[in-house]
Coordinates of N, CA and C in Angstrom, one line a residue:
L1 N 80.9 111.6 84.5 CA 81.1 111.5 85.9 C 79.9 111.4 86.7
N2 N 78.8 112.4 86.4 CA 77.7 112.2 87.2 C 76.8 111.0 87.0
D3 N 76.8 110.5 85.9 CA 76.2 109.2 85.6 C 77.0 108.1 86.5
C4 N 78.2 108.1 86.3 CA 79.0 106.9 87.1 C 78.6 107.1 88.8
V5 N 78.7 108.4 89.2 CA 78.5 108.4 90.7 C 77.0 108.2 91.0
S6 N 76.1 108.7 90.1 CA 74.7 108.4 90.5 C 74.5 106.7 90.4
S7 N 75.1 106.0 89.4 CA 74.8 104.7 89.4 C 75.3 103.9 90.6
L8 N 76.6 104.3 91.0 CA 77.3 103.9 92.2 C 76.4 104.0 93.4
F9 N 75.9 105.3 93.7 CA 74.9 105.5 94.9 C 73.6 104.5 94.6
R10 N 73.2 104.4 93.5 CA 71.9 103.6 93.3 C 72.1 102.3 93.6
H11 N 73.2 101.5 93.4 CA 73.3 100.2 93.3 C 74.3 99.6 94.7
V12 N 75.0 100.4 95.2 CA 76.0 100.1 96.2 C 75.7 100.9 97.5
P13 N 75.4 100.3 98.7 CA 75.1 101.0 99.8 C 75.9 101.9 100.2
K14 N 75.6 103.1 100.5 CA 76.4 104.3 100.9 C 77.6 103.8 102.0
S15 N 77.1 103.0 102.9 CA 78.0 102.8 104.1 C 79.1 101.9 103.4
D16 N 79.0 101.3 102.3 CA 80.1 100.4 102.0 C 81.4 100.8 101.2
F17 N 81.3 102.2 101.0 CA 82.4 102.8 100.3 C 82.5 104.3 100.6
E18 N 83.8 104.7 100.4 CA 84.1 106.1 100.3 C 84.5 106.5 99.0
L19 N 84.2 107.7 98.4 CA 84.6 108.0 97.0 C 85.5 109.3 97.0
I20 N 86.5 109.0 96.3 CA 87.6 110.1 96.2 C 87.6 110.5 94.9
L21 N 87.4 111.8 94.6 CA 87.4 112.3 93.2 C 88.5 113.2 93.3
V22 N 89.5 112.9 92.2 CA 90.6 113.7 91.9 C 90.5 114.7 90.8
D23 N 90.6 116.0 91.0 CA 90.6 116.8 89.8 C 92.1 117.1 89.6
N24 N 92.7 116.8 88.3 CA 94.1 117.0 88.1 C 94.1 118.1 87.1
H25 N 93.8 119.3 87.8 CA 93.8 120.8 87.2 C 93.1 120.9 86.1
S26 N 91.9 120.5 86.0 CA 91.2 120.8 84.9 C 90.9 122.2 84.7
R27 N 90.4 122.8 83.6 CA 90.2 124.2 83.2 C 89.0 124.6 84.2
D28 N 88.1 123.8 84.3 CA 86.6 124.2 85.0 C 86.4 123.1 86.1
R29 N 86.7 123.6 87.2 CA 86.5 122.7 88.4 C 85.1 122.7 88.8
N30 N 84.2 123.4 88.2 CA 82.8 123.5 88.6 C 82.0 122.0 88.6
Y31 N 82.5 121.2 87.7 CA 81.9 119.9 87.7 C 81.8 119.2 89.0
L32 N 82.8 119.5 89.8 CA 82.8 118.7 91.1 C 81.9 119.4 92.2
E33 N 81.7 120.5 91.9 CA 80.8 121.5 93.0 C 79.5 120.5 93.6
T34 N 79.0 119.7 92.5 CA 77.8 118.9 93.0 C 78.2 118.2 94.2
Y35 N 79.5 117.5 94.4 CA 79.8 116.7 95.3 C 80.3 117.3 96.4
R36 N 80.5 118.6 96.5 CA 81.1 119.2 97.7 C 79.9 119.0 99.0
G37 N 80.5 118.7 100.2 CA 79.6 118.4 101.3 C 78.9 117.2 101.2
V38 N 79.1 116.2 100.2 CA 78.2 115.2 100.3 C 79.0 114.1 101.2
S39 N 78.4 113.4 102.2 CA 79.1 112.5 102.9 C 79.7 111.3 102.2
N40 N 80.7 110.9 102.6 CA 81.5 109.7 101.9 C 82.2 110.1 100.6
I41 N 82.0 111.3 100.1 CA 82.7 111.7 99.1 C 83.9 112.7 99.3
H42 N 85.1 112.6 99.1 CA 86.3 113.6 99.3 C 86.6 114.1 97.8
L43 N 87.0 115.3 97.9 CA 87.4 115.9 96.6 C 88.8 116.2 96.8
I44 N 89.7 116.1 95.9 CA 91.0 116.6 95.8 C 91.3 117.4 94.6
F45 N 91.9 118.6 94.7 CA 92.0 119.6 93.6 C 93.6 119.7 93.7
N46 N 94.1 119.2 92.4 CA 95.7 119.4 92.2 C 95.7 120.5 91.6
E47 N 96.9 121.4 92.0 CA 97.1 122.5 91.5 C 97.8 122.7 90.1
D48 N 98.3 121.4 89.7 CA 99.0 121.2 88.6 C 98.4 119.8 87.9
N49 N 98.7 119.7 86.5 CA 98.3 118.3 86.0 C 99.4 117.6 86.3
L50 N 99.3 116.5 87.3 CA 100.3 115.6 87.6 C 100.5 114.3 86.8
G51 N 99.5 114.3 86.0 CA 99.5 113.0 85.3 C 98.7 112.0 85.9
F52 N 98.1 111.1 85.1 CA 97.0 110.0 85.7 C 97.5 109.3 87.0
S53 N 98.7 108.7 86.8 CA 99.3 107.8 87.7 C 99.5 108.5 89.2
K54 N 100.2 109.6 89.1 CA 100.3 110.5 90.3 C 99.1 110.8 91.1
A55 N 98.0 111.2 90.1 CA 96.8 111.7 90.6 C 95.9 110.5 91.1
V56 N 96.1 109.4 90.7 CA 95.5 108.1 91.3 C 96.2 107.9 92.6
N57 N 97.4 107.9 92.4 CA 98.1 107.5 93.9 C 97.8 108.6 94.8
I58 N 97.6 109.8 94.7 CA 97.1 110.7 95.6 C 95.9 110.4 96.3
G59 N 95.0 110.0 95.3 CA 93.6 109.7 95.7 C 93.6 108.4 96.7
L60 N 94.5 107.4 96.2 CA 94.7 106.2 97.1 C 95.3 106.3 98.5
R61 N 96.2 107.3 98.5 CA 96.6 107.6 100.1 C 95.8 108.2 100.8
M62 N 94.6 108.8 100.2 CA 93.6 109.4 101.1 C 92.5 108.3 101.5
A63 N 92.5 107.2 100.9 CA 91.6 106.2 100.8 C 91.8 105.6 102.4
S64 N 90.8 105.0 103.1 CA 90.7 104.6 104.4 C 90.4 102.9 104.5
G65 N 89.8 102.6 103.5 CA 89.2 101.2 103.3 C 90.3 100.0 103.0
Q66 N 90.0 99.0 103.3 CA 90.9 97.9 103.0 C 91.0 97.7 101.4
Y67 N 90.1 97.8 100.8 CA 89.9 97.4 99.3 C 90.0 99.0 98.7
S68 N 90.7 99.0 97.5 CA 90.7 100.3 96.7 C 90.1 100.0 95.1
L69 N 89.6 100.7 94.7 CA 89.1 100.6 93.4 C 89.5 101.9 92.5
I70 N 90.1 101.5 91.3 CA 90.5 102.7 90.2 C 89.4 102.4 89.4
L71 N 88.5 103.4 89.2 CA 87.4 103.4 88.4 C 87.5 104.4 87.3
N72 N 87.2 104.3 86.0 CA 87.1 105.3 84.8 C 85.8 106.1 85.2
P73 N 85.7 107.3 84.9 CA 84.4 108.1 85.5 C 83.3 107.7 84.1
D74 N 83.6 107.0 83.2 CA 82.7 106.8 82.1 C 82.0 105.4 82.4
M75 N 82.3 104.6 83.6 CA 81.6 103.5 84.0 C 80.2 103.7 84.5
I76 N 79.5 102.6 84.2 CA 78.1 102.9 84.9 C 77.6 101.6 85.5
F77 N 77.2 101.8 86.7 CA 77.1 100.2 87.5 C 75.5 100.0 87.3
L78 N 75.4 98.8 86.8 CA 73.9 98.2 86.5 C 73.4 97.3 87.7
S79 N 74.6 97.2 88.7 CA 74.2 96.4 89.7 C 75.4 96.4 90.8
N80 N 75.3 95.8 91.8 CA 76.5 95.8 92.8 C 77.3 94.8 92.5
P81 N 78.3 94.9 92.1 CA 79.5 93.9 91.7 C 80.4 93.4 92.9
F82 N 80.3 94.2 93.9 CA 81.4 93.9 94.9 C 81.1 92.7 95.7
P83 N 80.0 92.3 96.1 CA 79.8 91.2 96.9 C 80.3 89.8 96.3
R84 N 79.7 89.7 94.9 CA 80.3 88.5 94.3 C 82.1 88.7 94.0
L85 N 82.5 89.9 93.7 CA 84.0 90.0 93.8 C 84.8 89.6 94.8
L86 N 84.4 90.1 96.0 CA 84.9 89.9 97.2 C 84.8 88.5 97.5
V87 N 83.9 87.9 97.6 CA 83.6 86.3 97.7 C 84.7 85.7 96.9
Q88 N 84.6 85.9 95.8 CA 85.7 85.3 94.8 C 87.2 85.4 95.2
W89 N 87.5 86.6 95.8 CA 88.7 87.0 95.8 C 89.1 86.2 97.2
Q90 N 88.2 86.4 98.2 CA 88.5 85.8 99.5 C 88.7 84.3 99.4
N91 N 88.2 83.7 98.5 CA 88.1 82.2 98.2 C 89.4 81.8 97.5
D92 N 90.0 82.8 96.9 CA 91.2 82.4 96.0 C 92.4 83.1 96.3
P93 N 93.5 82.9 97.1 CA 94.7 83.6 97.3 C 95.4 83.9 96.1
R94 N 95.3 83.4 95.0 CA 96.0 83.8 93.8 C 95.6 85.1 92.9
I95 N 94.4 85.6 93.5 CA 94.1 86.9 93.0 C 94.7 88.1 93.5
G96 N 95.2 89.0 92.7 CA 95.8 90.1 93.2 C 94.9 91.3 92.9
V97 N 94.5 91.2 91.7 CA 93.6 92.4 91.3 C 92.4 91.7 90.5
I98 N 91.3 92.3 90.7 CA 90.0 91.7 90.1 C 89.1 92.6 89.6
G99 N 88.2 92.3 88.6 CA 87.3 93.1 88.0 C 86.1 92.4 87.4
P100 N 85.2 93.1 87.1 CA 84.1 92.2 86.5 C 84.0 92.4 85.0
L101 N 83.4 91.6 84.2 CA 83.3 91.7 82.8 C 82.7 92.9 82.6
L102 N 83.3 93.7 81.8 CA 82.6 94.9 81.3 C 82.0 94.8 80.0
H103 N 80.8 95.7 80.0 CA 80.0 95.9 78.7 C 80.0 97.0 78.1
D104 N 79.9 97.3 76.8 CA 79.8 98.5 76.2 C 78.4 99.1 76.3
C105 N 78.1 100.3 75.9 CA 77.0 101.0 76.3 C 75.8 100.2 75.3
E106 N 76.0 99.3 74.5 CA 74.8 98.6 74.0 C 74.4 97.2 74.8
G107 N 75.4 97.1 75.7 CA 75.3 95.7 76.6 C 76.1 94.7 76.3
N108 N 76.9 94.8 75.0 CA 77.8 93.8 74.7 C 78.9 93.5 75.6
P109 N 79.2 92.3 76.0 CA 80.7 92.0 76.7 C 81.7 92.5 75.9
Q110 N 82.8 93.1 76.7 CA 84.1 93.7 76.2 C 84.9 92.5 76.3
I111 N 85.0 91.7 75.3 CA 86.1 90.5 75.5 C 87.1 90.7 74.6
Q112 N 87.1 90.8 73.3 CA 88.1 90.9 72.2 C 88.9 92.0 72.5
D113 N 90.1 92.0 72.5 CA 91.2 93.0 72.7 C 91.2 93.6 74.1
F114 N 90.4 93.0 75.1 CA 90.5 93.7 76.2 C 91.3 93.0 77.4
Y115 N 91.8 91.8 77.1 CA 92.7 91.0 78.0 C 93.9 90.4 77.6
P116 N 94.9 91.4 77.2 CA 96.2 91.1 76.8 C 96.9 90.2 77.6
T117 N 97.8 89.5 77.1 CA 98.7 88.6 78.0 C 100.1 89.5 78.3
F118 N 100.9 89.2 79.2 CA 101.8 90.1 79.6 C 102.6 90.7 78.4
P119 N 103.2 91.8 78.4 CA 103.7 92.4 77.1 C 105.1 91.6 76.8
S120 N 105.1 91.6 75.5 CA 106.3 91.1 75.0 C 106.9 91.9 73.7
I121 N 107.9 91.6 73.1 CA 108.4 92.3 71.9 C 107.4 91.8 70.8
S122 N 107.1 90.6 70.8 CA 106.4 90.1 69.5 C 105.0 90.8 69.7
Q123 N 104.5 90.9 70.9 CA 103.1 91.5 71.2 C 103.2 93.1 70.7
F124 N 104.1 93.5 71.1 CA 104.3 95.0 70.8 C 104.4 95.3 69.1
L125 N 105.2 94.4 68.6 CA 105.2 94.5 67.2 C 104.0 94.3 66.4
L126 N 103.1 93.3 66.9 CA 102.0 93.1 66.2 C 100.7 93.8 66.7
F127 N 100.8 94.6 67.8 CA 99.7 95.6 68.2 C 100.1 97.0 67.9
R128 N 101.4 97.3 68.2 CA 101.6 98.7 68.2 C 102.6 99.2 67.1
S129 N 102.9 98.6 66.2 CA 103.8 98.9 65.0 C 102.9 99.0 63.7
M130 N 103.4 99.3 62.7 CA 103.0 99.4 61.5 C 102.2 98.1 61.0
L131 N 102.7 97.0 61.6 CA 102.1 95.6 61.3 C 100.8 95.4 61.7
A132 N 100.5 96.3 62.7 CA 99.1 96.1 63.4 C 97.8 96.5 62.3
S133 N 98.5 97.3 61.3 CA 97.6 97.7 60.2 C 97.2 96.5 59.2
I134 N 98.1 95.5 59.3 CA 97.8 94.3 58.3 C 96.9 93.4 59.0
P135 N 95.7 93.0 58.3 CA 94.6 92.3 59.1 C 95.1 90.8 59.4
V136 N 96.1 90.2 58.7 CA 96.4 88.9 59.2 C 97.4 89.1 60.4
C137 N 98.1 90.1 60.6 CA 99.0 90.5 61.8 C 98.0 90.7 63.1
R138 N 96.9 91.5 62.7 CA 96.0 91.6 63.9 C 95.4 90.4 64.4
K139 N 95.2 89.7 63.2 CA 94.4 88.4 63.7 C 95.5 87.6 64.6
L140 N 96.5 87.3 64.4 CA 97.5 86.6 64.9 C 97.8 87.3 66.3
A141 N 97.9 88.5 66.4 CA 98.0 89.2 67.7 C 96.9 88.8 68.7
V142 N 95.7 89.0 68.3 CA 94.3 88.6 69.0 C 94.5 87.1 69.5
K143 N 95.0 86.3 68.5 CA 94.9 84.8 68.8 C 95.9 84.3 69.8
F144 N 97.2 85.1 69.6 CA 98.4 84.5 70.5 C 98.6 85.5 71.7
F145 N 98.1 86.6 71.8 CA 98.6 87.8 72.7 C 97.2 88.2 73.5
H146 N 96.2 87.4 73.7 CA 95.0 87.7 74.5 C 94.6 86.4 75.2
S147 N 94.4 86.6 76.5 CA 93.7 85.8 77.3 C 92.3 85.4 76.7
R148 N 92.0 84.0 76.8 CA 90.8 83.5 76.4 C 89.7 83.6 77.7
V149 N 88.7 84.5 77.5 CA 87.6 84.6 78.5 C 86.2 84.6 77.7
G150 N 85.3 84.2 78.7 CA 84.0 83.9 78.2 C 83.0 84.9 79.0
T151 N 81.7 84.8 78.8 CA 80.9 85.5 79.6 C 80.4 85.2 80.8
E152 N 80.7 83.9 81.3 CA 80.2 83.2 82.5 C 81.6 82.6 83.0
G153 N 81.5 82.8 84.4 CA 82.6 82.1 85.2 C 83.6 83.0 85.5
V154 N 84.8 82.4 86.1 CA 85.9 83.2 86.5 C 87.2 82.7 85.5
F155 N 87.8 84.1 85.2 CA 88.9 83.6 84.2 C 90.2 84.3 84.9
F156 N 91.3 83.9 84.8 CA 92.5 84.4 85.3 C 93.2 84.9 83.8
V157 N 93.5 85.9 84.1 CA 94.2 86.7 83.0 C 95.4 87.4 83.4
D158 N 96.4 87.8 82.3 CA 97.7 88.4 82.7 C 97.3 89.9 83.2
Q159 N 96.4 90.7 82.4 CA 95.9 92.0 82.6 C 94.5 92.2 82.6
I160 N 93.9 92.9 83.2 CA 92.5 93.2 83.2 C 92.4 94.5 82.8
P161 N 91.1 95.0 82.3 CA 91.0 96.4 81.8 C 91.2 97.5 82.9
G162 N 91.9 98.6 82.6 CA 92.3 99.4 83.7 C 90.9 100.2 84.0
A163 N 89.8 100.2 83.3 CA 88.6 100.8 83.7 C 88.0 100.4 85.2
F164 N 88.5 99.4 85.7 CA 87.8 98.9 87.0 C 88.9 98.0 87.5
L165 N 89.7 98.4 88.4 CA 90.6 97.7 89.0 C 90.5 97.8 90.5
L166 N 90.0 96.4 91.1 CA 89.9 96.4 92.4 C 90.9 95.6 93.0
F167 N 91.6 96.1 94.2 CA 92.6 95.3 94.7 C 92.7 95.8 96.5
D168 N 93.4 94.8 97.1 CA 93.7 95.1 98.4 C 94.8 96.1 98.7
R169 N 94.5 96.9 99.5 CA 95.5 98.2 99.7 C 96.8 97.7 99.9
N170 N 96.9 96.4 100.7 CA 98.2 95.8 101.1 C 99.0 95.3 100.1
L171 N 98.5 95.3 98.8 CA 99.1 94.5 97.9 C 100.3 95.1 97.4
F172 N 100.4 96.5 97.4 CA 101.7 97.1 96.9 C 102.6 97.5 98.1
G173 N 102.1 97.2 99.2 CA 103.1 97.6 100.5 C 103.1 99.1 100.5
A174 N 104.4 99.5 100.6 CA 104.5 101.0 100.7 C 104.7 101.6 99.2
Q175 N 104.8 101.0 98.4 CA 104.9 101.2 96.9 C 103.7 102.0 96.5
P176 N 103.8 103.0 95.8 CA 102.5 103.6 95.2 C 102.1 102.5 94.1
A177 N 100.6 102.6 94.0 CA 99.8 101.4 93.2 C 100.2 101.5 91.8
L178 N 100.3 102.8 91.1 CA 100.7 103.1 89.8 C 102.1 103.6 89.8
N179 N 102.9 103.4 88.7 CA 104.1 103.9 88.6 C 104.2 105.2 87.9
E180 N 104.5 106.0 88.8 CA 104.5 107.7 88.4 C 105.4 108.0 87.3
A181 N 106.2 107.2 86.9 CA 107.1 107.4 85.9 C 106.4 107.5 84.6
F182 N 105.1 107.0 84.3 CA 104.2 107.0 83.3 C 103.4 108.2 83.5
Y183 N 103.5 109.1 82.6 CA 102.8 110.4 82.7 C 101.8 110.2 81.5
I184 N 100.4 110.1 81.7 CA 99.5 110.0 80.8 C 98.4 111.0 81.0

């Protein structure tokens, strides 16, 4: 989390964002003390582990900006992706949620297995059942149930990785962004 927050402050102007950190009843809450009193950082301490979806929605309700970002704490910013993402978004009304191409810790783009198509029974069987352990089934699953993306340009996919989800707060209306019935 410290690396993520430090990289965000290093690459994105402080005036361009507010950061909401939600502690979902961790055993040791001291890890957030570093951020107490820092301008544009808000801390939320849940008294119980409410699950990921509910905790995220609590943080989103506190947000005041037009755009919201759900970000995994293991993400590291190497640059400021927001100007490019927002320009793309504003130029194409088909976009509901947007994210950059993510890279692993060695700098390799995370393409294979990161952009699945909309869920289906066939997809579930090839990815989540015992069939997934059979190499030919895994190969078929990747071939038929993943969007084709590259390392350059803009790609429209059914699902983007949940590690970086940028969206307009108005996208969901009065509904919570994440379905709280899923407790992870």
